[in-house]
Coordinates of N, CA and C in Angstrom, one line a residue:
C96 N 224.6 136.7 248.5 CA 224.6 137.6 249.5 C 223.6 136.9 250.5
S97 N 223.9 136.8 251.6 CA 223.1 136.5 252.7 C 221.9 137.3 253.0
Y98 N 221.7 138.7 252.6 CA 220.9 139.6 252.7 C 219.8 139.3 251.6
D99 N 220.2 138.6 250.6 CA 219.5 138.7 249.2 C 218.6 137.3 249.3
A100 N 217.5 137.6 248.6 CA 216.3 136.3 248.4 C 216.1 136.3 246.9
P101 N 216.7 135.5 246.0 CA 216.6 135.3 244.8 C 215.3 135.1 244.2
V102 N 214.2 134.5 245.0 CA 212.8 134.5 244.7 C 212.3 135.8 244.4
R103 N 212.8 136.9 244.9 CA 212.1 138.2 244.7 C 212.9 139.1 243.5
H104 N 213.9 138.5 243.0 CA 214.6 139.1 241.9 C 213.7 139.4 240.6
V105 N 212.9 138.3 240.2 CA 212.0 138.4 238.9 C 211.0 139.7 239.1
A106 N 210.5 140.0 240.3 CA 209.6 141.4 240.3 C 210.4 142.6 240.2
I107 N 211.7 142.6 240.1 CA 212.2 144.0 240.2 C 212.1 144.6 238.8
V108 N 211.8 143.7 237.6 CA 211.3 144.2 236.3 C 210.0 144.5 236.0
T109 N 209.1 144.4 237.2 CA 207.7 144.8 237.2 C 207.3 146.1 237.9
P110 N 206.3 146.7 237.4 CA 205.9 148.1 238.2 C 205.6 147.6 239.7
A111 N 205.1 146.5 240.3 CA 205.0 146.2 241.8 C 206.3 146.3 242.2
G112 N 207.6 145.8 241.7 CA 208.6 145.7 242.5 C 208.9 144.5 243.2
G113 N 210.2 144.3 243.4 CA 210.8 143.1 244.2 C 211.9 143.7 245.0
D114 N 212.9 142.9 244.8 CA 214.2 143.3 245.7 C 215.4 142.5 245.2
S115 N 216.6 143.0 245.1 CA 217.6 142.4 244.9 C 218.9 143.1 245.7
H116 N 219.7 142.4 246.3 CA 220.8 142.8 247.1 C 222.1 142.1 246.8
T117 N 223.3 142.9 246.4 CA 224.4 142.4 246.0 C 225.3 141.9 247.1
N118 N 226.5 141.4 246.9 CA 227.4 141.2 247.9 C 228.2 142.5 248.0
K119 N 229.0 142.7 249.1 CA 229.7 143.9 249.2 C 231.0 143.8 248.3
E120 N 230.9 144.8 247.2 CA 231.9 144.8 246.3 C 232.3 146.2 245.7
Q121 N 233.3 146.3 245.0 CA 233.7 147.8 244.3 C 232.8 148.3 243.6
T122 N 232.4 147.3 242.5 CA 231.4 147.6 241.4 C 230.2 146.7 241.4
P123 N 229.5 146.8 242.2 CA 228.2 145.9 242.1 C 227.5 146.3 240.9
S124 N 226.9 145.1 240.4 CA 225.8 145.5 239.2 C 225.0 144.8 239.2
F125 N 223.7 145.0 238.2 CA 222.6 144.3 238.2 C 222.4 144.4 236.8
I126 N 222.0 143.1 235.9 CA 221.9 143.0 234.6 C 220.5 142.3 234.3
V127 N 219.7 143.1 233.3 CA 218.4 142.5 233.0 C 218.5 142.1 231.6
E128 N 218.1 140.9 231.2 CA 218.1 140.2 229.8 C 216.7 140.4 229.5
L129 N 216.4 140.9 228.3 CA 215.3 141.0 227.8 C 214.9 139.6 226.8
E130 N 213.7 139.5 226.7 CA 213.5 138.0 225.8 C 214.0 138.3 224.4
S131 N 214.0 139.3 223.9 CA 215.0 139.4 222.8 C 215.5 141.0 222.2
A132 N 216.4 141.0 221.6 CA 217.0 142.1 221.2 C 215.9 143.0 220.5
G133 N 215.9 144.4 220.8 CA 214.9 145.3 220.2 C 215.2 146.7 220.7
F134 N 214.2 147.6 220.1 CA 214.4 149.1 220.5 C 213.9 149.3 222.0
T135 N 214.9 150.1 222.8 CA 214.8 150.3 224.2 C 214.5 151.8 224.3
T136 N 213.7 152.5 225.0 CA 213.6 153.9 225.4 C 214.1 154.5 226.4
G137 N 214.5 153.4 227.3 CA 214.6 154.0 228.8 C 214.4 153.0 229.8
C138 N 214.8 153.3 230.9 CA 214.5 152.7 232.3 C 214.2 153.3 233.5
V139 N 213.7 152.7 234.5 CA 213.5 153.6 235.9 C 214.3 152.5 236.8
I140 N 215.0 153.0 237.7 CA 215.7 152.3 238.7 C 215.4 152.8 240.0
R141 N 214.9 152.0 240.9 CA 214.5 152.6 242.2 C 215.3 151.8 243.3
K142 N 215.9 152.7 244.1 CA 216.8 152.1 245.2 C 215.9 151.7 246.1
R143 N 216.4 150.6 247.2 CA 215.7 150.1 248.3 C 215.5 151.2 249.3
P144 N 214.6 151.6 250.1 CA 214.5 152.6 250.8 C 215.9 152.9 252.1
N145 N 216.1 151.7 252.6 CA 217.4 151.8 253.6 C 218.6 151.9 252.9
N146 N 219.4 152.6 253.7 CA 221.0 152.7 253.2 C 221.2 153.2 251.9
Q147 N 220.2 154.2 251.4 CA 220.5 154.8 250.0 C 221.9 155.5 249.8
Q148 N 222.5 156.0 250.8 CA 223.7 156.7 250.5 C 224.7 155.5 250.2
R149 N 224.6 154.3 250.1 CA 225.7 153.5 249.4 C 225.6 153.4 248.1
M150 N 224.6 154.0 247.5 CA 224.6 154.1 245.8 C 224.5 155.4 245.5
K151 N 225.7 155.8 245.0 CA 225.8 157.3 244.7 C 226.4 157.4 243.2
R152 N 227.5 156.7 242.8 CA 228.2 156.8 241.5 C 227.5 155.7 240.8
A153 N 226.8 155.9 239.8 CA 226.3 154.8 239.0 C 226.2 155.1 237.5
A154 N 226.0 154.1 236.5 CA 226.1 154.0 235.3 C 225.1 152.9 234.8
V155 N 224.4 153.4 233.5 CA 223.7 152.4 232.9 C 224.2 152.3 231.5
S156 N 224.2 151.0 231.2 CA 224.7 150.4 229.7 C 223.7 149.7 229.1
T157 N 223.7 149.4 227.7 CA 223.1 148.6 227.1 C 224.0 147.8 226.2
S158 N 223.5 146.6 225.8 CA 224.2 145.6 224.9 C 223.3 144.9 224.1
E159 N 223.7 144.6 223.0 CA 222.9 143.7 222.2 C 223.3 142.2 222.1
D160 N 224.7 142.0 222.5 CA 225.2 140.8 222.4 C 225.8 140.2 223.9
G161 N 225.6 141.0 225.0 CA 226.0 140.7 226.2 C 227.6 140.9 226.4
A162 N 228.2 141.4 225.5 CA 229.8 141.4 225.5 C 230.2 142.9 225.4
T163 N 229.7 143.4 224.5 CA 230.0 144.9 224.1 C 229.0 145.8 224.9
W164 N 229.2 146.8 225.6 CA 228.3 147.7 226.4 C 228.6 148.9 225.8
F165 N 227.4 149.7 225.8 CA 227.4 151.2 225.6 C 226.8 151.9 226.5
K166 N 227.7 152.8 227.3 CA 227.2 153.5 228.4 C 226.0 154.6 227.9
R167 N 224.8 154.7 228.6 CA 223.8 155.5 228.1 C 223.5 156.5 229.2
A168 N 224.1 156.5 230.4 CA 223.8 157.5 231.3 C 224.6 157.1 232.7
E169 N 225.1 158.3 233.3 CA 225.9 157.9 234.5 C 225.6 159.1 235.3
T170 N 225.8 159.1 236.5 CA 225.5 160.0 237.8 C 226.4 159.9 238.8
D171 N 226.7 161.1 239.6 CA 227.8 161.1 240.8 C 226.6 161.1 241.9
D172 N 225.5 161.1 242.0 CA 224.2 161.2 242.9 C 223.2 160.6 242.4
M173 N 223.3 159.3 242.4 CA 221.9 158.6 242.1 C 220.7 158.9 242.8
P174 N 219.8 159.3 242.6 CA 218.4 159.7 243.2 C 217.9 158.4 243.7
G175 N 216.8 158.4 244.6 CA 216.1 157.3 245.2 C 215.3 156.6 243.9
E176 N 214.8 157.4 242.7 CA 214.3 156.9 241.7 C 215.0 157.6 240.5
W177 N 215.7 156.7 239.6 CA 216.4 157.3 238.7 C 215.7 157.0 237.3
V178 N 215.3 157.8 236.7 CA 214.9 157.8 235.1 C 215.7 158.1 234.2
V179 N 216.1 156.9 233.1 CA 217.1 157.0 232.1 C 216.4 157.1 230.9
K180 N 216.5 158.2 230.0 CA 216.1 158.1 228.9 C 217.2 157.7 227.8
F181 N 217.0 156.7 226.8 CA 218.0 156.4 226.1 C 218.1 157.1 224.7
P182 N 219.2 157.1 224.0 CA 219.1 157.8 222.8 C 218.1 157.4 221.8
E183 N 217.6 158.0 220.8 CA 216.7 157.5 219.9 C 217.4 156.3 219.1
G184 N 216.8 155.4 218.9 CA 217.4 154.1 218.2 C 218.4 153.2 218.9
T185 N 218.3 153.4 220.1 CA 218.9 152.3 221.0 C 218.2 151.0 220.7
R186 N 219.2 150.1 220.7 CA 218.7 148.7 220.4 C 219.5 147.8 221.6
A187 N 218.7 147.1 222.4 CA 219.4 146.3 223.3 C 218.8 145.0 223.5
R188 N 219.5 144.0 224.2 CA 219.0 142.7 224.8 C 219.4 142.8 226.3
W189 N 220.4 143.4 226.7 CA 220.7 143.5 228.2 C 220.9 144.7 228.5
V190 N 220.5 145.2 229.6 CA 220.5 146.6 230.2 C 221.2 146.3 231.6
K191 N 222.3 147.2 231.9 CA 223.1 146.7 233.1 C 223.3 148.2 233.8
L192 N 222.9 148.2 235.2 CA 223.2 149.1 236.0 C 224.5 148.7 236.9
E193 N 225.3 149.6 237.1 CA 226.7 149.3 237.7 C 227.1 150.3 238.6
M194 N 227.5 150.1 239.7 CA 227.8 151.2 240.9 C 229.2 151.2 240.8
Q195 N 229.9 152.4 241.2 CA 231.2 152.7 241.3 C 231.4 153.1 242.7
N196 N 231.7 152.2 243.7 CA 231.8 152.7 245.0 C 233.2 153.2 245.2
Q197 N 233.3 153.9 246.3 CA 234.7 154.5 246.9 C 235.5 153.4 247.5
A198 N 234.7 152.7 247.9 CA 235.2 151.4 248.8 C 234.1 150.1 248.6
P199 N 234.5 149.0 248.7 CA 233.5 147.8 248.6 C 232.5 148.0 249.6
D200 N 231.1 147.9 249.0 CA 229.8 148.3 249.6 C 228.8 147.4 248.9
Y201 N 227.6 147.2 249.5 CA 226.5 146.6 248.9 C 225.6 147.6 247.9
A202 N 224.8 147.0 247.2 CA 223.9 147.8 246.4 C 222.6 146.9 246.3
H203 N 221.4 147.6 246.4 CA 220.1 146.9 246.4 C 219.2 147.8 245.9
I204 N 218.2 147.2 245.1 CA 217.3 147.8 244.3 C 215.9 147.1 244.4
T205 N 214.7 147.9 244.3 CA 213.4 147.2 244.3 C 213.0 147.2 242.9
H206 N 213.3 148.1 242.0 CA 212.8 148.2 240.4 C 213.9 148.4 239.6
F207 N 214.0 147.8 238.5 CA 214.9 147.9 237.2 C 213.7 147.8 235.9
V208 N 212.9 148.8 235.8 CA 212.0 148.6 234.7 C 212.5 149.2 233.4
I209 N 212.4 148.4 232.4 CA 213.0 148.7 231.1 C 211.9 149.0 230.2
Y210 N 212.1 149.9 229.4 CA 210.9 150.3 228.3 C 211.2 150.0 226.9
T211 N 210.3 149.4 226.3 CA 210.9 148.8 224.9 C 209.7 149.4 224.0
R212 N 210.0 149.5 222.6 CA 208.9 149.6 221.6 C 209.0 148.8 220.4

């Protein structure tokens, strides 16, 4: 996307935050790959302050192999900061945020912090 700056992607997984902006899509998504598969307890996702109305219907899923996904949470009205707690015993190598837009639109986040133990 011409609005995106890939150099700022890595910081979205840190408390300081960064920035990531998708193309205009029906189901834009963000996927974080962890160093290794392990127990995950949840995540915090923060929208970029402008145009938050674009991101409403959302789902968070986890995967151990990158192919089989398990939905852990979903919402029809994603808040500016969404805190998601995973079920006890959740193991993951990948965590995905997927938007379900009514029509093709952009998605942008500043934080996608995953908690492990």
